[in-house]
Amino acid sequence: MSPATDPPAAPSLPRLPAGQTAARRLPVLHEGRVPPGPDPWRLRLFGAVATEVTLDMAALARLGAGRSPADVHCITGWSWLGSDWTGVPFGRVEDLARPRPEARFLMAHAAGGWTTNLALEDCRRPGVRLVWARDGAPLAPEHGGPLRLLVPHLYFWKSCKWLVALEWLVLDRPGFWERNTRYRELDPWHRER
Ligand SMILES: Nc1nc2c(c(=O)[nH]1)N[C@H]1C(S)=C(S)[C@@H](COP(=O)(O)O)O[C@H]1N2
Ligand SMILES: [Mo]
């Protein structure tokens, strides 16, 4: 005998972690002012790597640009849902620099000197990208244009705006807010703050 009603739909995954509120426009949040950067923009790969590399935006794009959605979650309580982001996966960039096997961490450097540190394990998660456009438009300077990191599974502060260098590290070192706040744990889905 067939069931009288359709089986219930699989419960959909929530978009919003507990304690977060969806913003109605993407807030602008950063320390200090929008810094001047190199012109033309360049990204330097250095540290515990086999090859130091400097890339311009065209060389980055040639690594293979893709466009896909990601939600972002700021530790201060807002989330931004539903944008799609254009960029290149972290792994493609890392392959150029060929990190030494003992490298375990990454420091992302912004123009102006702001930094944030990450475990390479986190950088290698799918979805982590170096991005230059949101919803098809080049990133505005206040949102980190021309180039920012996008690490959607961690709080948005790890998504370094005005990205000018990636430094592979054997030993972890705190970045700007890691030194200046009590925040250490970084998973919005487990209410870590
Ligand atoms: N260089 C730099 N990147 C940064 C920050 C910063 O202060 N400087 N702030 C971080 C924080 S806390 C957030 S929430 C996001 C905000 O990005 P948005 O201004 O594009 O919304 O950028 C992150 N990246
Ligand atoms: Mo943030």
PDB file of C-alpha atoms and ligand atoms in Angstrom:
ATOM      1  CA  MET A   1       0.000   0.000   0.000  1.00  0.00           C
ATOM      2  CA  SER A   2       1.326   3.398  -0.875  1.00  0.00           C
ATOM      3  CA  PRO A   3       1.447   6.114   1.774  1.00  0.00           C
ATOM      4  CA  ALA A   4      -1.446   8.573   1.723  1.00  0.00           C
ATOM      5  CA  THR A   5       0.806  11.574   1.917  1.00  0.00           C
ATOM      6  CA  ASP A   6       4.187  12.450   0.550  1.00  0.00           C
ATOM      7  CA  PRO A   7       7.046  11.877   2.960  1.00  0.00           C
ATOM      8  CA  PRO A   8       8.090  15.057   4.736  1.00  0.00           C
ATOM      9  CA  ALA A   9      10.747  17.002   2.896  1.00  0.00           C
ATOM     10  CA  ALA A  10      14.207  16.643   4.341  1.00  0.00           C
ATOM     11  CA  PRO A  11      14.669  19.473   6.836  1.00  0.00           C
ATOM     12  CA  SER A  12      16.633  22.226   5.165  1.00  0.00           C
ATOM     13  CA  LEU A  13      19.820  23.421   6.779  1.00  0.00           C
ATOM     14  CA  PRO A  14      19.511  26.747   8.576  1.00  0.00           C
ATOM     15  CA  ARG A  15      21.270  29.635   6.871  1.00  0.00           C
ATOM     16  CA  LEU A  16      21.771  31.627  10.051  1.00  0.00           C
ATOM     17  CA  PRO A  17      23.884  30.389  12.963  1.00  0.00           C
ATOM     18  CA  ALA A  18      22.253  30.804  16.394  1.00  0.00           C
ATOM     19  CA  GLY A  19      22.684  34.331  17.725  1.00  0.00           C
ATOM     20  CA  GLN A  20      23.313  35.918  14.302  1.00  0.00           C
ATOM     21  CA  THR A  21      21.005  38.424  12.569  1.00  0.00           C
ATOM     22  CA  ALA A  22      20.800  38.803   8.790  1.00  0.00           C
ATOM     23  CA  ALA A  23      22.004  42.253   7.701  1.00  0.00           C
ATOM     24  CA  ARG A  24      19.895  44.086   5.098  1.00  0.00           C
ATOM     25  CA  ARG A  25      22.963  45.452   3.384  1.00  0.00           C
ATOM     26  CA  LEU A  26      26.540  44.368   3.660  1.00  0.00           C
ATOM     27  CA  PRO A  27      28.077  46.411   6.508  1.00  0.00           C
ATOM     28  CA  VAL A  28      31.522  47.963   6.158  1.00  0.00           C
ATOM     29  CA  LEU A  29      33.736  46.971   9.046  1.00  0.00           C
ATOM     30  CA  HIS A  30      37.459  47.429   9.407  1.00  0.00           C
ATOM     31  CA  GLU A  31      40.179  48.900  11.547  1.00  0.00           C
ATOM     32  CA  GLY A  32      41.313  52.363  10.454  1.00  0.00           C
ATOM     33  CA  ARG A  33      40.766  53.777   6.975  1.00  0.00           C
ATOM     34  CA  VAL A  34      40.770  52.155   3.553  1.00  0.00           C
ATOM     35  CA  PRO A  35      44.537  51.926   2.963  1.00  0.00           C
ATOM     36  CA  PRO A  36      46.315  52.782  -0.268  1.00  0.00           C
ATOM     37  CA  GLY A  37      47.817  49.714  -1.947  1.00  0.00           C
ATOM     38  CA  PRO A  38      50.165  48.879  -4.776  1.00  0.00           C
ATOM     39  CA  ASP A  39      49.210  50.278  -8.173  1.00  0.00           C
ATOM     40  CA  PRO A  40      48.865  48.103 -10.173  1.00  0.00           C
ATOM     41  CA  TRP A  41      47.786  45.684  -7.430  1.00  0.00           C
ATOM     42  CA  ARG A  42      50.141  42.802  -6.638  1.00  0.00           C
ATOM     43  CA  LEU A  43      50.009  39.793  -4.327  1.00  0.00           C
ATOM     44  CA  ARG A  44      53.206  38.417  -2.827  1.00  0.00           C
ATOM     45  CA  LEU A  45      53.546  34.775  -1.722  1.00  0.00           C
ATOM     46  CA  PHE A  46      56.391  34.223   0.732  1.00  0.00           C
ATOM     47  CA  GLY A  47      57.572  32.624   3.977  1.00  0.00           C
ATOM     48  CA  ALA A  48      57.957  28.850   4.352  1.00  0.00           C
ATOM     49  CA  VAL A  49      57.645  28.190   0.631  1.00  0.00           C
ATOM     50  CA  ALA A  50      59.836  26.668  -2.085  1.00  0.00           C
ATOM     51  CA  THR A  51      59.202  29.574  -4.454  1.00  0.00           C
ATOM     52  CA  GLU A  52      58.473  33.194  -3.659  1.00  0.00           C
ATOM     53  CA  VAL A  53      55.987  34.490  -6.184  1.00  0.00           C
ATOM     54  CA  THR A  54      54.486  37.876  -6.995  1.00  0.00           C
ATOM     55  CA  LEU A  55      51.250  37.899  -8.966  1.00  0.00           C
ATOM     56  CA  ASP A  56      49.301  40.704 -10.548  1.00  0.00           C
ATOM     57  CA  MET A  57      45.523  40.566 -10.900  1.00  0.00           C
ATOM     58  CA  ALA A  58      45.690  39.187 -14.442  1.00  0.00           C
ATOM     59  CA  ALA A  59      47.983  36.337 -13.352  1.00  0.00           C
ATOM     60  CA  LEU A  60      45.579  35.541 -10.504  1.00  0.00           C
ATOM     61  CA  ALA A  61      42.611  35.441 -12.851  1.00  0.00           C
ATOM     62  CA  ARG A  62      44.492  33.094 -15.173  1.00  0.00           C
ATOM     63  CA  LEU A  63      44.685  30.562 -12.325  1.00  0.00           C
ATOM     64  CA  GLY A  64      41.010  29.965 -12.976  1.00  0.00           C
ATOM     65  CA  ALA A  65      38.211  32.232 -11.822  1.00  0.00           C
ATOM     66  CA  GLY A  66      34.976  30.770 -10.531  1.00  0.00           C
ATOM     67  CA  ARG A  67      31.783  32.347  -9.257  1.00  0.00           C
ATOM     68  CA  SER A  68      29.853  30.725  -6.400  1.00  0.00           C
ATOM     69  CA  PRO A  69      27.724  31.679  -3.396  1.00  0.00           C
ATOM     70  CA  ALA A  70      28.890  32.006   0.204  1.00  0.00           C
ATOM     71  CA  ASP A  71      27.316  33.455   3.354  1.00  0.00           C
ATOM     72  CA  VAL A  72      29.530  35.351   5.787  1.00  0.00           C
ATOM     73  CA  HIS A  73      29.190  35.804   9.544  1.00  0.00           C
ATOM     74  CA  CYS A  74      30.751  38.623  11.577  1.00  0.00           C
ATOM     75  CA  ILE A  75      31.560  37.902  15.193  1.00  0.00           C
ATOM     76  CA  THR A  76      29.725  41.095  16.231  1.00  0.00           C
ATOM     77  CA  GLY A  77      26.459  39.332  15.327  1.00  0.00           C
ATOM     78  CA  TRP A  78      25.504  40.106  11.730  1.00  0.00           C
ATOM     79  CA  SER A  79      25.519  37.754   8.801  1.00  0.00           C
ATOM     80  CA  TRP A  80      25.402  38.556   5.110  1.00  0.00           C
ATOM     81  CA  LEU A  81      23.571  35.932   3.122  1.00  0.00           C
ATOM     82  CA  GLY A  82      23.321  35.150  -0.529  1.00  0.00           C
ATOM     83  CA  SER A  83      26.067  36.980  -2.392  1.00  0.00           C
ATOM     84  CA  ASP A  84      28.098  35.125  -4.934  1.00  0.00           C
ATOM     85  CA  TRP A  85      31.794  35.765  -5.062  1.00  0.00           C
ATOM     86  CA  THR A  86      34.247  35.577  -7.958  1.00  0.00           C
ATOM     87  CA  GLY A  87      37.767  34.417  -7.345  1.00  0.00           C
ATOM     88  CA  VAL A  88      40.332  31.675  -7.376  1.00  0.00           C
ATOM     89  CA  PRO A  89      40.532  28.803  -4.876  1.00  0.00           C
ATOM     90  CA  PHE A  90      43.266  29.145  -2.249  1.00  0.00           C
ATOM     91  CA  GLY A  91      44.755  25.810  -3.349  1.00  0.00           C
ATOM     92  CA  ARG A  92      45.589  27.083  -6.830  1.00  0.00           C
ATOM     93  CA  VAL A  93      47.560  29.949  -5.356  1.00  0.00           C
ATOM     94  CA  GLU A  94      49.254  27.725  -2.822  1.00  0.00           C
ATOM     95  CA  ASP A  95      50.352  25.337  -5.578  1.00  0.00           C
ATOM     96  CA  LEU A  96      52.389  28.141  -7.131  1.00  0.00           C
ATOM     97  CA  ALA A  97      54.314  28.848  -3.940  1.00  0.00           C
ATOM     98  CA  ARG A  98      54.750  25.192  -2.962  1.00  0.00           C
ATOM     99  CA  PRO A  99      54.817  25.502   0.842  1.00  0.00           C
ATOM    100  CA  ARG A 100      57.387  23.512   2.769  1.00  0.00           C
ATOM    101  CA  PRO A 101      55.897  20.377   4.356  1.00  0.00           C
ATOM    102  CA  GLU A 102      56.426  21.768   7.863  1.00  0.00           C
ATOM    103  CA  ALA A 103      54.307  24.879   7.157  1.00  0.00           C
ATOM    104  CA  ARG A 104      51.110  24.744   9.227  1.00  0.00           C
ATOM    105  CA  PHE A 105      49.810  28.320   9.343  1.00  0.00           C
ATOM    106  CA  LEU A 106      49.228  31.291   7.120  1.00  0.00           C
ATOM    107  CA  MET A 107      49.433  35.014   7.784  1.00  0.00           C
ATOM    108  CA  ALA A 108      47.287  37.138   5.497  1.00  0.00           C
ATOM    109  CA  HIS A 109      48.667  40.674   5.109  1.00  0.00           C
ATOM    110  CA  ALA A 110      46.554  43.646   4.115  1.00  0.00           C
ATOM    111  CA  ALA A 111      47.813  46.869   2.594  1.00  0.00           C
ATOM    112  CA  GLY A 112      48.436  49.224   5.507  1.00  0.00           C
ATOM    113  CA  GLY A 113      49.777  46.465   7.754  1.00  0.00           C
ATOM    114  CA  TRP A 114      46.652  44.767   9.159  1.00  0.00           C
ATOM    115  CA  THR A 115      47.069  40.997   9.450  1.00  0.00           C
ATOM    116  CA  THR A 116      45.137  37.873  10.370  1.00  0.00           C
ATOM    117  CA  ASN A 117      46.449  34.361  10.988  1.00  0.00           C
ATOM    118  CA  LEU A 118      44.866  31.073   9.938  1.00  0.00           C
ATOM    119  CA  ALA A 119      45.587  27.357  10.165  1.00  0.00           C
ATOM    120  CA  LEU A 120      46.468  26.030   6.712  1.00  0.00           C
ATOM    121  CA  GLU A 121      43.948  23.277   7.380  1.00  0.00           C
ATOM    122  CA  ASP A 122      41.256  25.973   7.338  1.00  0.00           C
ATOM    123  CA  CYS A 123      42.650  27.647   4.221  1.00  0.00           C
ATOM    124  CA  ARG A 124      42.511  24.350   2.363  1.00  0.00           C
ATOM    125  CA  ARG A 125      38.794  23.862   2.970  1.00  0.00           C
ATOM    126  CA  PRO A 126      36.677  24.081  -0.192  1.00  0.00           C
ATOM    127  CA  GLY A 127      35.133  27.504  -0.472  1.00  0.00           C
ATOM    128  CA  VAL A 128      38.217  29.416   0.655  1.00  0.00           C
ATOM    129  CA  ARG A 129      39.111  31.776  -2.161  1.00  0.00           C
ATOM    130  CA  LEU A 130      40.912  34.952  -3.106  1.00  0.00           C
ATOM    131  CA  VAL A 131      38.085  37.079  -4.488  1.00  0.00           C
ATOM    132  CA  TRP A 132      37.815  40.260  -6.534  1.00  0.00           C
ATOM    133  CA  ALA A 133      34.082  40.521  -7.315  1.00  0.00           C
ATOM    134  CA  ARG A 134      30.780  40.150  -5.481  1.00  0.00           C
ATOM    135  CA  ASP A 135      27.539  39.513  -7.370  1.00  0.00           C
ATOM    136  CA  GLY A 136      29.435  40.138 -10.582  1.00  0.00           C
ATOM    137  CA  ALA A 137      30.760  43.607  -9.689  1.00  0.00           C
ATOM    138  CA  PRO A 138      34.371  44.364  -8.739  1.00  0.00           C
ATOM    139  CA  LEU A 139      34.791  44.625  -4.957  1.00  0.00           C
ATOM    140  CA  ALA A 140      34.425  48.201  -3.792  1.00  0.00           C
ATOM    141  CA  PRO A 141      37.429  49.614  -1.922  1.00  0.00           C
ATOM    142  CA  GLU A 142      35.495  49.676   1.370  1.00  0.00           C
ATOM    143  CA  HIS A 143      34.826  45.947   0.977  1.00  0.00           C
ATOM    144  CA  GLY A 144      38.456  45.090   0.391  1.00  0.00           C
ATOM    145  CA  GLY A 145      38.792  45.706  -3.344  1.00  0.00           C
ATOM    146  CA  PRO A 146      40.595  44.968  -5.472  1.00  0.00           C
ATOM    147  CA  LEU A 147      41.423  41.697  -3.689  1.00  0.00           C
ATOM    148  CA  ARG A 148      40.372  40.024  -0.468  1.00  0.00           C
ATOM    149  CA  LEU A 149      40.434  36.640   1.135  1.00  0.00           C
ATOM    150  CA  LEU A 150      37.112  34.829   1.634  1.00  0.00           C
ATOM    151  CA  VAL A 151      36.995  32.204   4.390  1.00  0.00           C
ATOM    152  CA  PRO A 152      33.264  31.609   4.716  1.00  0.00           C
ATOM    153  CA  HIS A 153      33.351  28.837   7.342  1.00  0.00           C
ATOM    154  CA  LEU A 154      35.111  31.077   9.901  1.00  0.00           C
ATOM    155  CA  TYR A 155      34.017  34.445  11.273  1.00  0.00           C
ATOM    156  CA  PHE A 156      34.358  37.131   8.635  1.00  0.00           C
ATOM    157  CA  TRP A 157      37.334  38.799  10.346  1.00  0.00           C
ATOM    158  CA  LYS A 158      39.566  36.126   8.813  1.00  0.00           C
ATOM    159  CA  SER A 159      38.548  37.333   5.343  1.00  0.00           C
ATOM    160  CA  CYS A 160      41.401  39.820   4.953  1.00  0.00           C
ATOM    161  CA  LYS A 161      40.537  42.883   2.858  1.00  0.00           C
ATOM    162  CA  TRP A 162      43.115  44.598   0.561  1.00  0.00           C
ATOM    163  CA  LEU A 163      45.134  41.411   0.425  1.00  0.00           C
ATOM    164  CA  VAL A 164      48.750  42.127  -0.555  1.00  0.00           C
ATOM    165  CA  ALA A 165      50.627  39.094   0.771  1.00  0.00           C
ATOM    166  CA  LEU A 166      50.241  35.543   2.000  1.00  0.00           C
ATOM    167  CA  GLU A 167      52.961  34.286   4.315  1.00  0.00           C
ATOM    168  CA  TRP A 168      53.296  30.569   5.045  1.00  0.00           C
ATOM    169  CA  LEU A 169      54.387  29.879   8.631  1.00  0.00           C
ATOM    170  CA  VAL A 170      55.861  26.928  10.481  1.00  0.00           C
ATOM    171  CA  LEU A 171      55.011  28.508  13.839  1.00  0.00           C
ATOM    172  CA  ASP A 172      51.727  30.294  14.417  1.00  0.00           C
ATOM    173  CA  ARG A 173      51.769  34.025  15.107  1.00  0.00           C
ATOM    174  CA  PRO A 174      48.776  36.174  16.079  1.00  0.00           C
ATOM    175  CA  GLY A 175      47.451  38.732  13.599  1.00  0.00           C
ATOM    176  CA  PHE A 176      46.046  42.155  14.435  1.00  0.00           C
ATOM    177  CA  TRP A 177      42.779  41.249  16.129  1.00  0.00           C
ATOM    178  CA  GLU A 178      44.116  37.981  17.453  1.00  0.00           C
ATOM    179  CA  ARG A 179      46.580  40.098  19.466  1.00  0.00           C
ATOM    180  CA  ASN A 180      44.061  42.757  20.359  1.00  0.00           C
ATOM    181  CA  THR A 181      40.950  40.802  21.364  1.00  0.00           C
ATOM    182  CA  ARG A 182      40.091  37.843  23.503  1.00  0.00           C
ATOM    183  CA  TYR A 183      38.609  35.997  20.542  1.00  0.00           C
ATOM    184  CA  ARG A 184      40.325  32.771  19.664  1.00  0.00           C
ATOM    185  CA  GLU A 185      37.648  30.314  18.636  1.00  0.00           C
ATOM    186  CA  LEU A 186      36.279  30.916  15.234  1.00  0.00           C
ATOM    187  CA  ASP A 187      33.378  28.736  14.261  1.00  0.00           C
ATOM    188  CA  PRO A 188      30.096  30.665  13.937  1.00  0.00           C
ATOM    189  CA  TRP A 189      28.129  27.416  13.860  1.00  0.00           C
ATOM    190  CA  HIS A 190      29.207  26.531  17.370  1.00  0.00           C
ATOM    191  CA  ARG A 191      28.566  29.952  18.886  1.00  0.00           C
ATOM    192  CA  GLU A 192      32.201  30.387  19.644  1.00  0.00           C
ATOM    193  CA  ARG A 193      32.945  33.981  20.538  1.00  0.00           C
TER     194      ARG A 193
HETATM  195  N1  LIG B   1      42.395  44.416   6.151  1.00  0.00           N
HETATM  196  C1  LIG B   1      41.328  44.199   6.932  1.00  0.00           C
HETATM  197  N2  LIG B   1      40.511  43.167   6.626  1.00  0.00           N
HETATM  198  C2  LIG B   1      39.413  42.917   7.381  1.00  0.00           C
HETATM  199  C3  LIG B   1      39.123  43.705   8.510  1.00  0.00           C
HETATM  200  C4  LIG B   1      40.020  44.774   8.829  1.00  0.00           C
HETATM  201  O1  LIG B   1      39.860  45.505   9.819  1.00  0.00           O
HETATM  202  N3  LIG B   1      41.097  45.000   8.002  1.00  0.00           N
HETATM  203  N4  LIG B   1      37.998  43.441   9.264  1.00  0.00           N
HETATM  204  C5  LIG B   1      37.407  42.094   9.150  1.00  0.00           C
HETATM  205  C6  LIG B   1      36.067  42.011   9.708  1.00  0.00           C
HETATM  206  S1  LIG B   1      35.924  41.968  11.383  1.00  0.00           S
HETATM  207  C7  LIG B   1      34.952  41.871   8.948  1.00  0.00           C
HETATM  208  S2  LIG B   1      33.425  41.612   9.636  1.00  0.00           S
HETATM  209  C8  LIG B   1      35.023  41.942   7.484  1.00  0.00           C
HETATM  210  C9  LIG B   1      34.068  43.008   6.976  1.00  0.00           C
HETATM  211  O2  LIG B   1      34.081  43.049   5.582  1.00  0.00           O
HETATM  212  P1  LIG B   1      33.155  44.107   4.852  1.00  0.00           P
HETATM  213  O3  LIG B   1      33.527  45.458   5.377  1.00  0.00           O
HETATM  214  O4  LIG B   1      33.400  43.918   3.408  1.00  0.00           O
HETATM  215  O5  LIG B   1      31.723  43.758   5.245  1.00  0.00           O
HETATM  216  O6  LIG B   1      36.338  42.249   7.016  1.00  0.00           O
HETATM  217  C10 LIG B   1      37.370  41.602   7.711  1.00  0.00           C
HETATM  218  N5  LIG B   1      38.599  41.886   7.027  1.00  0.00           N
HETATM  219 MO    MO B   2      33.839  41.189  11.876  1.00  0.00          MO
END
